[in-house]
Short mmCIF file of C-alpha atoms in Angstrom, two decimals:
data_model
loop_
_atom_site.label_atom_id
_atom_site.label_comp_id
_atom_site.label_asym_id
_atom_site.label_seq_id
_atom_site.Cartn_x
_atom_site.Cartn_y
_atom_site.Cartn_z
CA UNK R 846 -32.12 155.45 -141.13
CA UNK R 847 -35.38 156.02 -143.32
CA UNK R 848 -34.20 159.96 -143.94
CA UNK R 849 -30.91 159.88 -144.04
CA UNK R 850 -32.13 156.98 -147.14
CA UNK R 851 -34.29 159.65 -147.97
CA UNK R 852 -31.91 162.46 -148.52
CA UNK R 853 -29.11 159.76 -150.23
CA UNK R 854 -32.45 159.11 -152.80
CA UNK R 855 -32.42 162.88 -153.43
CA UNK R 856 -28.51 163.13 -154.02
CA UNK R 857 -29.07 160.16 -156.14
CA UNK R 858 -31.57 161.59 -158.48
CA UNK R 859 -29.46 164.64 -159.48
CA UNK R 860 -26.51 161.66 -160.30
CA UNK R 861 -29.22 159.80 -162.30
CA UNK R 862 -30.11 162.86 -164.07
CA UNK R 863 -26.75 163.95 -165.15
CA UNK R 864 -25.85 160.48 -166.57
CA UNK R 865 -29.08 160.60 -168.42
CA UNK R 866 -28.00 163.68 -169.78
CA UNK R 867 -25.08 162.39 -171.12
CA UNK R 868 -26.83 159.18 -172.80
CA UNK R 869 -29.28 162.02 -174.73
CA UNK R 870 -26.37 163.40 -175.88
CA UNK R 871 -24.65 160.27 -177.47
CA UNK R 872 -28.61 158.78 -179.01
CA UNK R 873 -29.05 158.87 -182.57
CA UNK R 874 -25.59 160.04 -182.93
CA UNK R 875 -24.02 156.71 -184.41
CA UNK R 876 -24.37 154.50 -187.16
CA UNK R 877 -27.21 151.37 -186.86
CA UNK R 878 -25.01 148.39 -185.82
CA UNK R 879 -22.46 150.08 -183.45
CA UNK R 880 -21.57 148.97 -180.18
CA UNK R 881 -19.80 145.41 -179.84
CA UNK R 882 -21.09 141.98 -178.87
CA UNK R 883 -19.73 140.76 -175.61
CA UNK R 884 -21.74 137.75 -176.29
CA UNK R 885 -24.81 136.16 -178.07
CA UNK R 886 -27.12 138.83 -178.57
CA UNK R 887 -25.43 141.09 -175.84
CA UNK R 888 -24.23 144.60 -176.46
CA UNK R 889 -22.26 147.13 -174.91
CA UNK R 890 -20.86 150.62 -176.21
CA UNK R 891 -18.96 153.44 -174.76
CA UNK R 892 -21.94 154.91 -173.47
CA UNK R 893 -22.21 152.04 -171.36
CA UNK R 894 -19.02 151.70 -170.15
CA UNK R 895 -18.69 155.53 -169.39
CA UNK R 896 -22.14 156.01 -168.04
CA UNK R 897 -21.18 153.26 -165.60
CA UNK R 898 -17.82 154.78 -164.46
CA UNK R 899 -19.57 158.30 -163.79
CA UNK R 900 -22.39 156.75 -162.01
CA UNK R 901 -19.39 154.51 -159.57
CA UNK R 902 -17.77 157.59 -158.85
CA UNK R 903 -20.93 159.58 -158.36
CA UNK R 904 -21.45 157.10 -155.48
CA UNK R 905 -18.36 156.46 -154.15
CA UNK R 906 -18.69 160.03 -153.41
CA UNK R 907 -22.39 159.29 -151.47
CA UNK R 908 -21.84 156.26 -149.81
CA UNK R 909 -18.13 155.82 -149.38
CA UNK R 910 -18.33 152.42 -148.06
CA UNK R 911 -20.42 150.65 -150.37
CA UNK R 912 -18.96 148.27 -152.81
CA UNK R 913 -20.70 147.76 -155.81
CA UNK R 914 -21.98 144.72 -158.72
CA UNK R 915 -22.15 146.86 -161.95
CA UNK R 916 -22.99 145.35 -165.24
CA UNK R 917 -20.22 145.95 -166.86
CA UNK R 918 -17.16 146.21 -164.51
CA UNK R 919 -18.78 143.29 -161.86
CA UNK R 920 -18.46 143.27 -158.30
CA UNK R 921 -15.92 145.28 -155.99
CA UNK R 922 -15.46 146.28 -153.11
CA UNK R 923 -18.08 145.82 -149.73
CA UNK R 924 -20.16 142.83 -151.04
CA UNK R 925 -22.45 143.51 -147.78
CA UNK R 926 -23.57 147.10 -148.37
CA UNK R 927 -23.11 147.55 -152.19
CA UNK R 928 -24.73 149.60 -155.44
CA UNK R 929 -26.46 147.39 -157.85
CA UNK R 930 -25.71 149.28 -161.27
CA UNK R 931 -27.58 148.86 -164.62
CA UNK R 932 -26.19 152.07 -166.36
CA UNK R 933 -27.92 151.73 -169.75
CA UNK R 934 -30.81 149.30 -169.47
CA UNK R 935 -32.02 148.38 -173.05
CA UNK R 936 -28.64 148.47 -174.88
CA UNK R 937 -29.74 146.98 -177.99
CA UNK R 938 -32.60 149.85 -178.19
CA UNK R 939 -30.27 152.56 -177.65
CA UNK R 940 -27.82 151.30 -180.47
CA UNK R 941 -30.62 151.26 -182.88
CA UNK R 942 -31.86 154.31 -182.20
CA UNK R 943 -34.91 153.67 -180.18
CA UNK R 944 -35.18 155.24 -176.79
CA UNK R 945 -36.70 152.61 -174.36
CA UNK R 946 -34.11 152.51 -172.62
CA UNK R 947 -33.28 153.20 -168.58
CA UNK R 948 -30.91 154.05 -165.79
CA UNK R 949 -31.20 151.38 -162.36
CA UNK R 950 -29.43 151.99 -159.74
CA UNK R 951 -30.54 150.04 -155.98
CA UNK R 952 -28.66 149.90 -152.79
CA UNK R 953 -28.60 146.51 -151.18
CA UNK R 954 -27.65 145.10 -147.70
CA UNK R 955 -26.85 141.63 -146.77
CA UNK R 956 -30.71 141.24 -145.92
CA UNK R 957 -32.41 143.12 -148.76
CA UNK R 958 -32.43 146.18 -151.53
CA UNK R 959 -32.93 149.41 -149.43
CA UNK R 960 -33.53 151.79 -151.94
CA UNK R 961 -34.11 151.88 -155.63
CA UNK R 962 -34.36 153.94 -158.30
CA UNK R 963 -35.09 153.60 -162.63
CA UNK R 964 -35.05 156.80 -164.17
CA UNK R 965 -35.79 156.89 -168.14
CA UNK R 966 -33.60 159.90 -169.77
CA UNK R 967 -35.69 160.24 -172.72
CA UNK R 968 -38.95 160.86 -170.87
CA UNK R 969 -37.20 162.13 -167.93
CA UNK R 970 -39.50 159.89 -165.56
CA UNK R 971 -38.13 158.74 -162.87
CA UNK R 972 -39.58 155.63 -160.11
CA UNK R 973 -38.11 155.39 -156.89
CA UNK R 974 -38.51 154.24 -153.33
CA UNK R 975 -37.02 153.46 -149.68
CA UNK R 976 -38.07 150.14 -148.43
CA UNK R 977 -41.26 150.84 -145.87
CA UNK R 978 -41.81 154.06 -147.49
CA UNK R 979 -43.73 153.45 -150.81
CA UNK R 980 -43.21 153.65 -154.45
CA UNK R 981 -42.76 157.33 -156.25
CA UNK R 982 -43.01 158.37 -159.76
CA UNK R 983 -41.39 161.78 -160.36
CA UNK R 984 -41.40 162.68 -157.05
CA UNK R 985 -45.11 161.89 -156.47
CA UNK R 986 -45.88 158.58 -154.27
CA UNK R 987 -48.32 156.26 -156.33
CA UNK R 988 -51.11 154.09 -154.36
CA UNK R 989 -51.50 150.86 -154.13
CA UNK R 990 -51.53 148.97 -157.73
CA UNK R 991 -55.53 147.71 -158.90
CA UNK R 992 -55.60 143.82 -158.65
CA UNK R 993 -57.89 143.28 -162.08
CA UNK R 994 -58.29 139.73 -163.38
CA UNK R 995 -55.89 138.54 -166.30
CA UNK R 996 -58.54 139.37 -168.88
CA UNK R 997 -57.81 142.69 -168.12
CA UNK R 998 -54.46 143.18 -167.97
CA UNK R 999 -51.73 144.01 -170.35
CA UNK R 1000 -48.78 142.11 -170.01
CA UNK R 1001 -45.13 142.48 -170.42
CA UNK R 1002 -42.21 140.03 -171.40
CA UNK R 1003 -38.72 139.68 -172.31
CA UNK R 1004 -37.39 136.96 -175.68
CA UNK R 1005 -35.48 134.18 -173.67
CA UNK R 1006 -32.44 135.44 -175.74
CA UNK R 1007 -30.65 134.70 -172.93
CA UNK R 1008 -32.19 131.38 -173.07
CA UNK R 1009 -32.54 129.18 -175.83
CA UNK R 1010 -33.72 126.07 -173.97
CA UNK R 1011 -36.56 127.82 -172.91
CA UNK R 1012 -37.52 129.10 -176.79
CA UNK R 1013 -40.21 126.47 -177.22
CA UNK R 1014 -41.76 126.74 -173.81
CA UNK R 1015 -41.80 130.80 -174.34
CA UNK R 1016 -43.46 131.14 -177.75
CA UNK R 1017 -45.72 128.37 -176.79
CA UNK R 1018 -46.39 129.92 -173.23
CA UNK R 1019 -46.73 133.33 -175.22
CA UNK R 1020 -49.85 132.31 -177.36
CA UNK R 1021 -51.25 131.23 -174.19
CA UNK R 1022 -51.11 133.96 -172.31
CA UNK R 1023 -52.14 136.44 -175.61
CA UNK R 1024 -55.29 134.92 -175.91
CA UNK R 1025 -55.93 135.38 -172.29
CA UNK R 1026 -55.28 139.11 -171.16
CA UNK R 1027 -55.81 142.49 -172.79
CA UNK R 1028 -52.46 142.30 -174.93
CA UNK R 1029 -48.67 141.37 -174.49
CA UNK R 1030 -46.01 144.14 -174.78
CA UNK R 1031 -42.37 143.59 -175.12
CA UNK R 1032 -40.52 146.45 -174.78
CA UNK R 1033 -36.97 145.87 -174.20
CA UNK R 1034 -35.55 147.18 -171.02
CA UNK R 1035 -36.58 145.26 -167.71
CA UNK R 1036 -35.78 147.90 -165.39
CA UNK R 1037 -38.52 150.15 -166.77
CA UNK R 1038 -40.88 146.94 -167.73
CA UNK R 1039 -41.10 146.18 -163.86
CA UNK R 1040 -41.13 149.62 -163.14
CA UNK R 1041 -44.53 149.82 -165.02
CA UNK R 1042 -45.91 146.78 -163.51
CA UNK R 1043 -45.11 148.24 -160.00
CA UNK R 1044 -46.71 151.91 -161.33
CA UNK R 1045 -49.76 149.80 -162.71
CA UNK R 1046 -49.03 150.90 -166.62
CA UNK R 1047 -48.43 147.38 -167.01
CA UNK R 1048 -50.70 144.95 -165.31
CA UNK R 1049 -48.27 141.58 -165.54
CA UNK R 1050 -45.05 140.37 -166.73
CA UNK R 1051 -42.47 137.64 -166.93
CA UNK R 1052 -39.30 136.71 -168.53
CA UNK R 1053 -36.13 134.12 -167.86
CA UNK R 1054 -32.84 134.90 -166.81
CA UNK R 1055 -32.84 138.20 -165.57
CA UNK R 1056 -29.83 139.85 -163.74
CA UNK R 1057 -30.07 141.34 -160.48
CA UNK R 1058 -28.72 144.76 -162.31
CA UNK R 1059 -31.62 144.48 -164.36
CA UNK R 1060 -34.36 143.88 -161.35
CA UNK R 1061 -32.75 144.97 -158.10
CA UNK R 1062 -34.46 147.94 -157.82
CA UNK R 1063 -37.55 147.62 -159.34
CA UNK R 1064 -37.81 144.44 -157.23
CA UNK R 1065 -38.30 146.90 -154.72
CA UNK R 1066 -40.60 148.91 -156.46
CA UNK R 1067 -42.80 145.95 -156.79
CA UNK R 1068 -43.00 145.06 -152.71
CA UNK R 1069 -44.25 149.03 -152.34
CA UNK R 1070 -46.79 148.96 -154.75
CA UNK R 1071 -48.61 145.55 -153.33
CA UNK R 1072 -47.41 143.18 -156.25
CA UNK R 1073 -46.23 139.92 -156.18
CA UNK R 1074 -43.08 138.58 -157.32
CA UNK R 1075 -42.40 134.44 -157.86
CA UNK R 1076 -40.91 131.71 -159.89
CA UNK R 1077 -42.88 129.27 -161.30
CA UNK R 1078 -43.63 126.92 -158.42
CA UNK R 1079 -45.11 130.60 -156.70
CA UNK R 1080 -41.71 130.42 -154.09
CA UNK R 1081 -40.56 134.26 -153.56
CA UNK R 1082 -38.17 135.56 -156.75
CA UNK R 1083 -34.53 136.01 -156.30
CA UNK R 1084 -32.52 137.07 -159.45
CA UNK R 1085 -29.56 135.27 -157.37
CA UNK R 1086 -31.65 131.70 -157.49
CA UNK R 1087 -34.58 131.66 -159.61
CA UNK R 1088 -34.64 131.63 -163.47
CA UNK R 1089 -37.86 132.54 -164.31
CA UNK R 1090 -39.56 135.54 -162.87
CA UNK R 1091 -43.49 136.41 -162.67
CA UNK R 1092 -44.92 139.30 -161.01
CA UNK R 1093 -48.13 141.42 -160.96
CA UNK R 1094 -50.57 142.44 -158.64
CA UNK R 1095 -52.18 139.44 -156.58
CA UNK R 1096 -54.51 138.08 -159.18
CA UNK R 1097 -52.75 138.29 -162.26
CA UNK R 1098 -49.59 137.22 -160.98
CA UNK R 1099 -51.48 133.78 -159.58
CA UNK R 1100 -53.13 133.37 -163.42
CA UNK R 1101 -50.16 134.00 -165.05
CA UNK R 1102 -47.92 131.90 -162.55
CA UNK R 1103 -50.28 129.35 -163.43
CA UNK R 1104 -49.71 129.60 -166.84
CA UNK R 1105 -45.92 129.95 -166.88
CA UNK R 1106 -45.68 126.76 -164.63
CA UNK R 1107 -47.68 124.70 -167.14
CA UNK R 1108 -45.57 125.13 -169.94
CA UNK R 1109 -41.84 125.55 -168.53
CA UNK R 1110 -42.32 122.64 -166.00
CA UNK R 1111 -43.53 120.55 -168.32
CA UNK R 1112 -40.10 119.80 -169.85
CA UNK R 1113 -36.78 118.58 -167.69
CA UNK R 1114 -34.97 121.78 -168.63
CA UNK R 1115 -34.19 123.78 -165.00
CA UNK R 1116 -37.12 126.79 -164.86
CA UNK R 1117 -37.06 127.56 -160.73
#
């Protein structure tokens, strides 16, 4: 099972690499402000939309059986073997011009994501993995992420955009955490942000309502690298439960569970 993953990895990265290709070719080439809102704060263009439909029919192709859950055209198909599709992670970056933005793509069974992979077109980098086999960046298999303490780490987040009851607890949560680490980042696609956590460029990170498109793979890519993934009360993270995630290697992610649990439990607002 583990090559036959192995080789469908491979066929995936020349897909990845060819959609990426065409997102290059459509950056910078609009207007600031294009793109429609498909709700508060939430974008989508044509490079979206058609980035998606090449990357379904890419893998129809691979894995004819699979159904998928794509952002933008939602579930179909075999909901126990399916592709979980973020075609253009960091929408609102790549309509303004700036290119943090990503490509995630994970295969998931009824138990658990099999394989994953994030691949950044601008920087052609590319993290990937089969579950039991370790995390890879460009093709090269990373070791084990450091565990430092929180002092020393640099931390990533996302704005609760998504989540205006949790505004207070955030910014407040935030300042906490700033004055406790190295420095906070916020970068803008989550794909990539727990891609560098699991690659140990980032050394922490947390943010509230995340969708599995955005996390299924590098949810993955965290298990292979030795990090830890919870919600506030330190239960495993499931994008399909839990609303807040935190993850890090061992020691961080216990400070900065810690921390996240003091200020979003403390108000009656649901933060599992």
């Amino acid at each position: 099972m583990t090559a036959s993953l192995q080789e469908l990895l491979r066929q995936l990265r020349q897909l990845v690499a060819q959609v990426g290709e065409y997102q290059i070719s459509a950056f910078r080439k609009h207007p600031v402000g294009w793109g429609s809102e498909k709700d508060v704060r939430e974008f989508v263009s044509e490079v979206d939309i058609h980035s998606e439909e090449l990357l379904i029919a890419g893998l129809q192709n691979l894995l004819p059986e699979a159904g998928f859950y794509a952002e933008e055209s939602g579930k179909q198909g075999n909901d126990t073997l399916r592709w979980v599709i973020d075609p253009l992670d960091g929408t609102t970056n790549f309509l303004s011009g700036l290119d943090q933005f990503s490509i995630s793509v994970a295969l998931e069974d009824k138990q658990s994501t099999q394989l994953g992979m994030v691949y950044r077109p601008m920087s052609k980098e590319c993290f990937s993995a089969v579950r039991g086999s370790g995390l890879y960046y460009n093709g090269t298999r990373r070791h084990q992420v450091p565990n430092p303490p929180l002092q020393q780490a640099l931390v990533g987040t996302g704005f609760p955009y998504r989540s205006p009851d949790l505004a207070k607890a955030f910014f407040a949560c935030a300042e906490d955490i700033l004055y406790r680490c190295r420095g906070l980042r916020r970068f803008g696609s989550a794909a990539l942000d727990l891609s560098y956590v699991a690659g140990g460029f980032l050394q922490g990170f947390w943010e509230s309502d995340l969708q599995s498109y955005d996390v299924a793979a590098a949810l993955l890519f965290l298990e292979e690298s030795g990090c830890v993934a919870t919600n506030p009360a330190g239960q495993p993270y499931s994008p399909y439960r839990d609303r807040l995630l935190i993850c890090g290697p061992p020691t961080v992610q216990r400070n900065l569970q810690l921390i996240v649990a003091d200020h979003y439990l403390r108000s009656p607002e649901q933060s599992n």
